[in-house]
Amino acid sequence: MPVAMAAFAALAFTAVYSILYLVKRDAKFDRRAQVATEVALVFSACVMATGVPWTRFEWGVWWTWDPRLTTFLILCLMLIGYFVLRAAFDGNERRGTYSAVFALVMCVDAPICLMITRLVPSSLHPVVFRTDSGLSPDMMVGLMLALFGMLALAYGLYRLRVRQQDAAVRIEALKERLEELE
């Protein structure tokens, strides 16, 4: 659950930066949306890689078309599709615009993944956050610590990748200035 929440938090950054890109048309926001989506893909892949063996252990099958699993699989496929879409365009303006619009559509699936156990109560997944007999206080503390740790890790990965991309942009600008001087 904390790993999935980190993926959803990264998707929230994707949505915010995609909106900012569509409004301001600044390539910086497109790069940040891309990085946030990369982080979301990493954490989503971790959820799927650990969730499938857990499903086998817990339910005795490798895969079941449970609504939560299915919506999360759709989200993972959309995350991969985001990068396929980005690779399909050469121009920065068109790539950024199409990617931002697709990212906003993609981000609609995140709340559905979160709320599907409430929308489809026959789901195999339990509703974790509820007012009656949910998790014990000890388990809730552990869950919150794990969530904080995953969010900190996601933010650290995001900041590291943003710094790397910004450095690459500065290096490219310096190369262009150097070529002009020659």
mmCIF file of C-alpha atoms in Angstrom:
data_model
loop_
_atom_site.group_PDB
_atom_site.id
_atom_site.type_symbol
_atom_site.label_atom_id
_atom_site.label_comp_id
_atom_site.label_asym_id
_atom_site.label_seq_id
_atom_site.Cartn_x
_atom_site.Cartn_y
_atom_site.Cartn_z
ATOM 1 C CA MET A 1 0.000 0.000 0.000
ATOM 2 C CA PRO A 2 2.723 2.606 0.806
ATOM 3 C CA VAL A 3 4.493 1.870 -2.470
ATOM 4 C CA ALA A 4 1.263 2.406 -4.406
ATOM 5 C CA MET A 5 0.631 5.630 -2.493
ATOM 6 C CA ALA A 6 4.097 6.864 -3.508
ATOM 7 C CA ALA A 7 3.189 6.126 -7.132
ATOM 8 C CA PHE A 8 -0.072 8.046 -6.716
ATOM 9 C CA ALA A 9 1.781 10.989 -5.142
ATOM 10 C CA ALA A 10 4.169 11.056 -8.108
ATOM 11 C CA LEU A 11 1.134 11.033 -10.403
ATOM 12 C CA ALA A 12 -0.225 14.041 -8.551
ATOM 13 C CA PHE A 13 3.024 15.858 -9.392
ATOM 14 C CA THR A 14 2.618 14.708 -12.988
ATOM 15 C CA ALA A 15 -0.852 16.244 -13.125
ATOM 16 C CA VAL A 16 0.237 19.537 -11.576
ATOM 17 C CA TYR A 17 3.239 19.937 -13.873
ATOM 18 C CA SER A 18 1.198 18.908 -16.921
ATOM 19 C CA ILE A 19 -1.355 21.605 -16.159
ATOM 20 C CA LEU A 20 1.439 24.135 -15.624
ATOM 21 C CA TYR A 21 2.976 23.146 -18.940
ATOM 22 C CA LEU A 22 -0.331 23.541 -20.783
ATOM 23 C CA VAL A 23 -0.850 26.972 -19.220
ATOM 24 C CA LYS A 24 2.685 28.410 -19.438
ATOM 25 C CA ARG A 25 4.280 26.352 -22.260
ATOM 26 C CA ASP A 26 7.559 26.245 -20.331
ATOM 27 C CA ALA A 27 9.710 23.192 -21.160
ATOM 28 C CA LYS A 28 10.808 23.058 -17.511
ATOM 29 C CA PHE A 29 7.312 21.915 -16.508
ATOM 30 C CA ASP A 30 7.252 19.279 -19.242
ATOM 31 C CA ARG A 31 10.560 17.875 -17.986
ATOM 32 C CA ARG A 32 9.293 17.806 -14.414
ATOM 33 C CA ALA A 33 6.087 16.053 -15.466
ATOM 34 C CA GLN A 34 8.195 13.488 -17.293
ATOM 35 C CA VAL A 35 10.366 12.892 -14.225
ATOM 36 C CA ALA A 36 7.338 12.559 -11.951
ATOM 37 C CA THR A 37 5.892 10.014 -14.361
ATOM 38 C CA GLU A 38 9.189 8.114 -14.373
ATOM 39 C CA VAL A 39 9.034 7.904 -10.577
ATOM 40 C CA ALA A 40 5.404 6.798 -10.734
ATOM 41 C CA LEU A 41 6.352 4.073 -13.216
ATOM 42 C CA VAL A 42 9.164 2.812 -10.973
ATOM 43 C CA PHE A 43 6.880 2.545 -7.951
ATOM 44 C CA SER A 44 4.014 1.070 -9.975
ATOM 45 C CA ALA A 45 6.343 -1.567 -11.371
ATOM 46 C CA CYS A 46 7.416 -2.369 -7.803
ATOM 47 C CA VAL A 47 3.773 -2.771 -6.787
ATOM 48 C CA MET A 48 3.098 -5.136 -9.666
ATOM 49 C CA ALA A 49 6.352 -7.078 -9.173
ATOM 50 C CA THR A 50 5.640 -7.677 -5.496
ATOM 51 C CA GLY A 51 1.863 -7.905 -5.753
ATOM 52 C CA VAL A 52 1.699 -10.784 -8.216
ATOM 53 C CA PRO A 53 3.717 -13.208 -6.015
ATOM 54 C CA TRP A 54 1.734 -12.052 -2.994
ATOM 55 C CA THR A 55 -1.481 -12.811 -4.878
ATOM 56 C CA ARG A 56 -0.170 -16.312 -5.612
ATOM 57 C CA PHE A 57 0.676 -16.860 -1.958
ATOM 58 C CA GLU A 58 -2.520 -15.327 -0.546
ATOM 59 C CA TRP A 59 -5.186 -16.413 -3.056
ATOM 60 C CA GLY A 60 -3.506 -19.358 -4.760
ATOM 61 C CA VAL A 61 -3.523 -17.838 -8.253
ATOM 62 C CA TRP A 62 -0.959 -15.759 -10.111
ATOM 63 C CA TRP A 63 -3.545 -13.289 -11.344
ATOM 64 C CA THR A 64 -7.190 -12.567 -10.713
ATOM 65 C CA TRP A 65 -9.250 -9.954 -12.467
ATOM 66 C CA ASP A 66 -10.056 -8.225 -9.227
ATOM 67 C CA PRO A 67 -11.194 -4.615 -9.852
ATOM 68 C CA ARG A 68 -8.283 -3.096 -7.908
ATOM 69 C CA LEU A 69 -5.724 -5.235 -9.705
ATOM 70 C CA THR A 70 -7.290 -4.516 -13.061
ATOM 71 C CA THR A 71 -7.440 -0.746 -12.573
ATOM 72 C CA PHE A 72 -3.839 -0.727 -11.355
ATOM 73 C CA LEU A 73 -2.751 -2.801 -14.365
ATOM 74 C CA ILE A 74 -4.486 -0.275 -16.620
ATOM 75 C CA LEU A 75 -2.600 2.505 -14.820
ATOM 76 C CA CYS A 76 0.731 0.708 -15.348
ATOM 77 C CA LEU A 77 -0.021 0.231 -19.036
ATOM 78 C CA MET A 78 -0.940 3.907 -19.336
ATOM 79 C CA LEU A 79 2.340 4.874 -17.649
ATOM 80 C CA ILE A 80 4.229 2.848 -20.231
ATOM 81 C CA GLY A 81 2.057 4.378 -22.954
ATOM 82 C CA TYR A 82 3.039 7.848 -21.755
ATOM 83 C CA PHE A 83 6.669 7.171 -22.619
ATOM 84 C CA VAL A 84 5.758 5.538 -25.916
ATOM 85 C CA LEU A 85 3.800 8.688 -26.755
ATOM 86 C CA ARG A 86 6.729 10.911 -25.797
ATOM 87 C CA ALA A 87 9.041 8.890 -28.041
ATOM 88 C CA ALA A 88 6.631 9.201 -30.961
ATOM 89 C CA PHE A 89 7.161 12.971 -31.393
ATOM 90 C CA ASP A 90 10.314 14.838 -32.275
ATOM 91 C CA GLY A 91 9.220 18.415 -31.628
ATOM 92 C CA ASN A 92 9.343 19.554 -28.020
ATOM 93 C CA GLU A 93 6.134 21.617 -28.293
ATOM 94 C CA ARG A 94 3.967 18.840 -29.734
ATOM 95 C CA ARG A 95 5.521 16.168 -27.517
ATOM 96 C CA GLY A 96 4.941 18.277 -24.429
ATOM 97 C CA THR A 97 1.358 19.136 -25.318
ATOM 98 C CA TYR A 98 0.292 15.598 -26.200
ATOM 99 C CA SER A 99 2.127 14.175 -23.203
ATOM 100 C CA ALA A 100 0.509 16.674 -20.842
ATOM 101 C CA VAL A 101 -2.983 15.916 -22.118
ATOM 102 C CA PHE A 102 -2.365 12.162 -21.933
ATOM 103 C CA ALA A 103 -0.927 12.550 -18.418
ATOM 104 C CA LEU A 104 -4.082 14.297 -17.242
ATOM 105 C CA VAL A 105 -6.223 11.506 -18.665
ATOM 106 C CA MET A 106 -3.883 8.964 -17.080
ATOM 107 C CA CYS A 107 -4.118 10.653 -13.680
ATOM 108 C CA VAL A 108 -7.878 10.084 -13.625
ATOM 109 C CA ASP A 109 -7.189 6.379 -13.055
ATOM 110 C CA ALA A 110 -5.323 6.961 -9.773
ATOM 111 C CA PRO A 111 -8.397 7.971 -7.716
ATOM 112 C CA ILE A 112 -10.308 5.112 -9.306
ATOM 113 C CA CYS A 113 -7.591 2.689 -8.145
ATOM 114 C CA LEU A 114 -7.819 4.119 -4.639
ATOM 115 C CA MET A 115 -11.607 4.120 -4.405
ATOM 116 C CA ILE A 116 -12.437 0.919 -6.285
ATOM 117 C CA THR A 117 -12.768 -1.143 -3.087
ATOM 118 C CA ARG A 118 -15.481 1.240 -1.948
ATOM 119 C CA LEU A 119 -17.133 1.383 -5.373
ATOM 120 C CA VAL A 120 -17.080 -2.409 -5.842
ATOM 121 C CA PRO A 121 -17.464 -3.876 -2.340
ATOM 122 C CA SER A 122 -17.242 -7.473 -3.558
ATOM 123 C CA SER A 123 -13.572 -6.897 -4.321
ATOM 124 C CA LEU A 124 -11.027 -9.274 -2.811
ATOM 125 C CA HIS A 125 -9.085 -6.313 -1.452
ATOM 126 C CA PRO A 126 -10.281 -4.993 1.887
ATOM 127 C CA VAL A 127 -11.034 -1.354 2.574
ATOM 128 C CA VAL A 128 -8.040 -0.384 4.709
ATOM 129 C CA PHE A 129 -9.022 3.087 5.905
ATOM 130 C CA ARG A 130 -12.438 2.846 7.535
ATOM 131 C CA THR A 131 -14.104 3.895 10.758
ATOM 132 C CA ASP A 132 -15.009 0.419 12.038
ATOM 133 C CA SER A 133 -12.507 -2.293 13.036
ATOM 134 C CA GLY A 134 -9.889 -1.297 10.437
ATOM 135 C CA LEU A 135 -6.222 -1.587 11.265
ATOM 136 C CA SER A 136 -5.049 -1.705 14.854
ATOM 137 C CA PRO A 137 -3.235 1.406 16.128
ATOM 138 C CA ASP A 138 0.109 -0.447 16.095
ATOM 139 C CA MET A 139 -0.365 -1.456 12.476
ATOM 140 C CA MET A 140 -1.478 2.057 11.577
ATOM 141 C CA VAL A 141 1.744 3.519 13.009
ATOM 142 C CA GLY A 142 3.790 1.043 10.983
ATOM 143 C CA LEU A 143 1.779 1.811 7.872
ATOM 144 C CA MET A 144 2.289 5.551 8.309
ATOM 145 C CA LEU A 145 6.043 5.102 8.852
ATOM 146 C CA ALA A 146 6.272 2.950 5.731
ATOM 147 C CA LEU A 147 4.234 5.496 3.805
ATOM 148 C CA PHE A 148 6.490 8.332 4.956
ATOM 149 C CA GLY A 149 9.555 6.308 3.971
ATOM 150 C CA MET A 150 8.217 5.549 0.502
ATOM 151 C CA LEU A 151 7.192 9.163 -0.057
ATOM 152 C CA ALA A 152 10.654 10.340 1.042
ATOM 153 C CA LEU A 153 12.280 7.830 -1.301
ATOM 154 C CA ALA A 154 10.033 8.921 -4.192
ATOM 155 C CA TYR A 155 10.814 12.573 -3.548
ATOM 156 C CA GLY A 156 14.525 11.839 -3.350
ATOM 157 C CA LEU A 157 14.438 9.998 -6.672
ATOM 158 C CA TYR A 158 12.421 12.832 -8.184
ATOM 159 C CA ARG A 159 14.840 15.540 -7.011
ATOM 160 C CA LEU A 160 17.879 13.551 -8.140
ATOM 161 C CA ARG A 161 16.433 13.030 -11.626
ATOM 162 C CA VAL A 162 15.307 16.674 -11.932
ATOM 163 C CA ARG A 163 18.806 17.843 -11.037
ATOM 164 C CA GLN A 164 20.253 15.475 -13.640
ATOM 165 C CA GLN A 165 17.867 16.743 -16.328
ATOM 166 C CA ASP A 166 18.490 20.387 -15.460
ATOM 167 C CA ALA A 167 22.235 19.783 -15.660
ATOM 168 C CA ALA A 168 21.798 18.157 -19.079
ATOM 169 C CA VAL A 169 19.840 21.199 -20.306
ATOM 170 C CA ARG A 170 22.548 23.568 -19.013
ATOM 171 C CA ILE A 171 25.270 21.480 -20.665
ATOM 172 C CA GLU A 172 23.383 21.553 -23.966
ATOM 173 C CA ALA A 173 22.998 25.338 -23.737
ATOM 174 C CA LEU A 174 26.716 25.709 -23.009
ATOM 175 C CA LYS A 175 27.545 23.527 -26.015
ATOM 176 C CA GLU A 176 25.398 25.748 -28.232
ATOM 177 C CA ARG A 177 27.112 28.893 -26.915
ATOM 178 C CA LEU A 178 30.509 27.311 -27.480
ATOM 179 C CA GLU A 179 29.608 26.461 -31.074
ATOM 180 C CA GLU A 180 28.510 30.071 -31.631
ATOM 181 C CA LEU A 181 31.854 31.326 -30.377
ATOM 182 C CA GLU A 182 33.821 29.113 -32.725
#
